[in-house]
Short mmCIF file of C-alpha atoms in Angstrom, two decimals:
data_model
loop_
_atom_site.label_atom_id
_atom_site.label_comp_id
_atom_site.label_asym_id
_atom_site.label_seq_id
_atom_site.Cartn_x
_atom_site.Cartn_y
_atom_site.Cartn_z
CA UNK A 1 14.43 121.34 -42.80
CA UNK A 2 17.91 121.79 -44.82
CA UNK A 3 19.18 119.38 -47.15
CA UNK A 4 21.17 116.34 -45.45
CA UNK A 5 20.09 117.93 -41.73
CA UNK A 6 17.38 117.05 -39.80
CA UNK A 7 15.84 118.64 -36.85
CA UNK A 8 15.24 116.67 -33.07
CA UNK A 9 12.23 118.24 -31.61
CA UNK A 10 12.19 118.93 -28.01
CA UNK A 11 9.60 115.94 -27.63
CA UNK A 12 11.64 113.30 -29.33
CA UNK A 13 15.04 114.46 -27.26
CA UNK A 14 13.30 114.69 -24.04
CA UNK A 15 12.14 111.26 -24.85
CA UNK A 16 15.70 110.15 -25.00
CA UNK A 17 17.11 111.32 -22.24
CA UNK A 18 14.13 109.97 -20.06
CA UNK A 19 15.21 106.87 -21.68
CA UNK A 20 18.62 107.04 -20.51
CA UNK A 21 17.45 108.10 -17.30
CA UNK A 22 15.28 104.84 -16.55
CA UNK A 23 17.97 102.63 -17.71
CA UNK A 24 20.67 104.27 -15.57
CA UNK A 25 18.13 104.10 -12.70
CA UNK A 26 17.90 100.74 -13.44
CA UNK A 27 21.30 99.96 -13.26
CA UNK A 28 22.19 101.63 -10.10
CA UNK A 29 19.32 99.85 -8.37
CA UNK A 30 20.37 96.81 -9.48
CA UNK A 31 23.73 97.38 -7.96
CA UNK A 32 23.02 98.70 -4.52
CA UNK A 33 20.50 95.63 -4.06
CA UNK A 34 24.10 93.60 -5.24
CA UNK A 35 25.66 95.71 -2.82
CA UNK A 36 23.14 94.98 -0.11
CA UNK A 37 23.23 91.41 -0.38
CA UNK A 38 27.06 90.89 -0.55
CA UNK A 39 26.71 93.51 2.92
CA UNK A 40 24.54 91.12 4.52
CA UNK A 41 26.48 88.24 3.56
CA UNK A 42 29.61 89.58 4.86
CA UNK A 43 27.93 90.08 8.21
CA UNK A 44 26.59 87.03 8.82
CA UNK A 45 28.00 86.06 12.23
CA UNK A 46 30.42 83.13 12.54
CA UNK A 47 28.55 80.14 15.17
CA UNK A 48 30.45 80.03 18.40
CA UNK A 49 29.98 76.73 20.36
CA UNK A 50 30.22 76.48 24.25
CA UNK A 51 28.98 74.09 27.13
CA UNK A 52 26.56 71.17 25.67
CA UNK A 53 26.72 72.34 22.21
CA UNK A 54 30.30 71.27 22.10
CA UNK A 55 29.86 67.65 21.37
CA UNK A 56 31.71 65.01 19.19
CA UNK A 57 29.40 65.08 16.52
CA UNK A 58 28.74 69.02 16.32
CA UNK A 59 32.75 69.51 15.81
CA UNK A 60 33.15 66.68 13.04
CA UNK A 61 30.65 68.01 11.44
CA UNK A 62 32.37 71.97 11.63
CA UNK A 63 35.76 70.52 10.56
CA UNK A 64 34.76 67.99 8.08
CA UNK A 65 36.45 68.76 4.67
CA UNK A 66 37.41 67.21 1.34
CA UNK A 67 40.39 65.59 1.73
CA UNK A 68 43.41 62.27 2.25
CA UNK A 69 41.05 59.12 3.00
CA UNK A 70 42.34 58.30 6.67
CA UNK A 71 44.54 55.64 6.60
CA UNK A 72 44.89 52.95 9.17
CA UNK A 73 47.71 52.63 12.18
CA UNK A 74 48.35 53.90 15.56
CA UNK A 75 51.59 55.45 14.57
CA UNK A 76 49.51 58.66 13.56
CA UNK A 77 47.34 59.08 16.33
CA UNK A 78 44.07 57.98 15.10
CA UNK A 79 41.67 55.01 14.73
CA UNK A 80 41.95 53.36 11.22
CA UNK A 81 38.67 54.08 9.09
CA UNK A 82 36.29 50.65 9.40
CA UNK A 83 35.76 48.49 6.12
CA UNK A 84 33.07 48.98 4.00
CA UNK A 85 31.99 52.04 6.23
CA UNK A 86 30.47 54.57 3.43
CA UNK A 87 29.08 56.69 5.39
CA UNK A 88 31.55 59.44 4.38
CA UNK A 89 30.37 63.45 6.47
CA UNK A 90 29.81 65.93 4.29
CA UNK A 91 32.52 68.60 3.80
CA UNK A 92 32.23 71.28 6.02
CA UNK A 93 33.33 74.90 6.81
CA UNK A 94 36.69 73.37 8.23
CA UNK A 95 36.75 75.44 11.20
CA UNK A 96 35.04 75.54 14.49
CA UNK A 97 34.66 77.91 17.17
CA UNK A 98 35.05 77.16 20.41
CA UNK A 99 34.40 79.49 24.03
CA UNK A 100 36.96 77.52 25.73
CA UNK A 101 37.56 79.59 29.52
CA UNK A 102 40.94 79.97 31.22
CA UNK A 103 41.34 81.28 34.53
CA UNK A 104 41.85 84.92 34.70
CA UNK A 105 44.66 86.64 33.06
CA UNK A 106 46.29 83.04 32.33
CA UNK A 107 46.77 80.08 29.93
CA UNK A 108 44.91 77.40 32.31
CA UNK A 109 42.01 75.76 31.23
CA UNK A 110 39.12 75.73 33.86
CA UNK A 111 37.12 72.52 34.37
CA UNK A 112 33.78 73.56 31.75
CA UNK A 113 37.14 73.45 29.18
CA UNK A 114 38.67 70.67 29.81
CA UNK A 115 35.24 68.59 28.96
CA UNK A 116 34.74 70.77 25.94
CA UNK A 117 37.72 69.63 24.78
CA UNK A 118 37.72 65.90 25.66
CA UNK A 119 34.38 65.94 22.77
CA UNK A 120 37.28 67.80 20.38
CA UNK A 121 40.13 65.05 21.51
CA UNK A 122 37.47 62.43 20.32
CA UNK A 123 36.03 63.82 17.08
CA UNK A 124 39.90 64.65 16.35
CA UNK A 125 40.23 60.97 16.73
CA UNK A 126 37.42 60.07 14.56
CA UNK A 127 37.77 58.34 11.22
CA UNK A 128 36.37 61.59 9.42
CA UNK A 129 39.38 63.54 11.20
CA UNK A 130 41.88 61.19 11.27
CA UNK A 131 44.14 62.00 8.12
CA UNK A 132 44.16 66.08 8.76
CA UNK A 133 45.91 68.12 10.79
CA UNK A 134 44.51 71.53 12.55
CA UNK A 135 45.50 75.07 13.47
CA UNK A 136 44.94 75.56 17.19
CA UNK A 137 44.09 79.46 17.32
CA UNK A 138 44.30 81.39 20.07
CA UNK A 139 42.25 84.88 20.11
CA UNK A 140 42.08 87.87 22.79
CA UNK A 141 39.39 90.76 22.99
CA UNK A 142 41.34 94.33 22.50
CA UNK A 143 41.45 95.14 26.04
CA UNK A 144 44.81 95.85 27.80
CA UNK A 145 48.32 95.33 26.39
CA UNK A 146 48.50 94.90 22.56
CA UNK A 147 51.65 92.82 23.10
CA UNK A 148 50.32 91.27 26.41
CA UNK A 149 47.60 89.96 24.16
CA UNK A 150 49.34 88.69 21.53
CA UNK A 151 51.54 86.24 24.36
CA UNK A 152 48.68 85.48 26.06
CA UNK A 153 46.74 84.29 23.24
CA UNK A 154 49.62 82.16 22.32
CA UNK A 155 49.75 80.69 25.39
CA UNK A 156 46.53 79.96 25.33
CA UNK A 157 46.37 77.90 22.06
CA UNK A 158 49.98 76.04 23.19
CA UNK A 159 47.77 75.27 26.37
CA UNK A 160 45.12 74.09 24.21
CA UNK A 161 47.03 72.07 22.21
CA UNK A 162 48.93 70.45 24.99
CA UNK A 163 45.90 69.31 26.40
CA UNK A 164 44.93 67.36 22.94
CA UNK A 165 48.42 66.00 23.18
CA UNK A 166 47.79 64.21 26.19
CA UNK A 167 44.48 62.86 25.13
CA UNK A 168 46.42 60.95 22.35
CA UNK A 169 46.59 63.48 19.58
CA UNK A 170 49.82 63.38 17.94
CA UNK A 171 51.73 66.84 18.52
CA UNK A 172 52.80 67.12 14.45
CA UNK A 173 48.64 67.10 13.82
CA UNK A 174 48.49 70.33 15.76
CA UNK A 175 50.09 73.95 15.42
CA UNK A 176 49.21 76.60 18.04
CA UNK A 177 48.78 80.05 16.45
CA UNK A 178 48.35 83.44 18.52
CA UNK A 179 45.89 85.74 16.57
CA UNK A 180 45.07 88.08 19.71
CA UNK A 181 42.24 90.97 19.26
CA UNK A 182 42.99 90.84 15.59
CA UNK A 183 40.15 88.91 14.75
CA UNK A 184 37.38 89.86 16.79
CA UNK A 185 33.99 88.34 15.99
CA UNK A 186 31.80 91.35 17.72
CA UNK A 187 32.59 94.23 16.70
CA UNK A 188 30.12 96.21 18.39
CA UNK A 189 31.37 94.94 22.16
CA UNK A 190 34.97 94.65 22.51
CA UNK A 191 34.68 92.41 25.54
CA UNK A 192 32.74 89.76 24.44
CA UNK A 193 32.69 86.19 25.19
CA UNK A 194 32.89 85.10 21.50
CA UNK A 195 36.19 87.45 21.20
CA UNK A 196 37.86 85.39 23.51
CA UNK A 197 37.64 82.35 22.07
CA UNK A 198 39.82 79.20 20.88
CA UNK A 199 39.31 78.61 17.20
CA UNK A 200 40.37 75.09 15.41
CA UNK A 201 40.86 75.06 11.48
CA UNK A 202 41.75 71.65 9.80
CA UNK A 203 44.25 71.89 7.49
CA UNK A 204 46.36 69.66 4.75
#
């Protein structure tokens, strides 16, 4: 060995660059079982209620968030909150889906519908609900006529939100939105029930 030089052996280098190794192995395991989880996460399918399991207490529950305390007074639609009621809901996902059916190829509600949404009209004019208002959202499958879609699907939520209307919801509560195919919630079927479906989001 020189003066102010040293030599690595073999051993001692090899030794390092296993080192390095492991701990790079490490870290990329590390990050696909991140990767992994966030995957499955993501791909969690949304709930999409139909027939009994649409029912007052189900949809308070799905559009529950934190929020205005409901104030009293018919003028806005809704039942004034009861005193000394502290039985508060817990905040919820704030949006609910819903396999409301029309009749083919049209914006009217069939009969199975029209109860489904007589449990919405009511939990809408709960005291949990009463100070928010909610996006009505129509959505199509990807069948057929992009643009036929999108019309239909507002249609459909205008339809939807009519309905409410006449139940006793005031009409500045509710917005109708038409989201057609482009927010399917199978992927793997494009006709499928839950694509063509009526989704309600409470908002401010």
């Amino acid at each position: 060995m020189s003066s102010g030089h040293f030599r690595v052996e073999p051993s001692a280098r090899r030794r390092g660059w296993e080192s390095n190794m492991n701990v790079k192995s490490l870290l990329i395991g590390i990050a696909c079982l991140a990767g992994v989880t966030c995957h499955a996460q993501a791909q969690t399918p949304e709930k999409v209620l139909k027939g009994s399991q649409v029912t007052e207490s189900a949809l308070i529950e799905a559009l529950t968030i934190e929020g205005p305390e409901a104030a009293g007074g018919a003028t806005r639609g809704f039942r004034p909150a009861a005193k000394g009621d502290s039985k508060a809901p817990k905040a919820g996902p704030g949006k609910a889906n819903l396999l409301i059916t029309f009749a083919t190829n049209s914006s009217e509600l069939t009969g199975d519908s029209q109860t489904s949404l007589n449990a919405l009209a009511k939990a809408l004019q709960s005291d949990a609900l009463a100070g928010f208002s909610f996006r009505v959202e129509g959505h199509s499958d990807a069948r057929g006529d992009p643009a036929h879609n999108m019309e239909l699907s507002q249609q459909r939520a205008e339809a939807v939100s009519a309905y409410l209307v006449k139940t006793g919801i005031l009409p500045e509560r509710l917005k109708a939105v038409g989201k057609a195919s482009s927010e399917p919630l199978n992927l793997a079927r494009v006709d499928a029930p839950e694509n063509r479906r009526v989704t309600i989001v409470t908002t401010r």
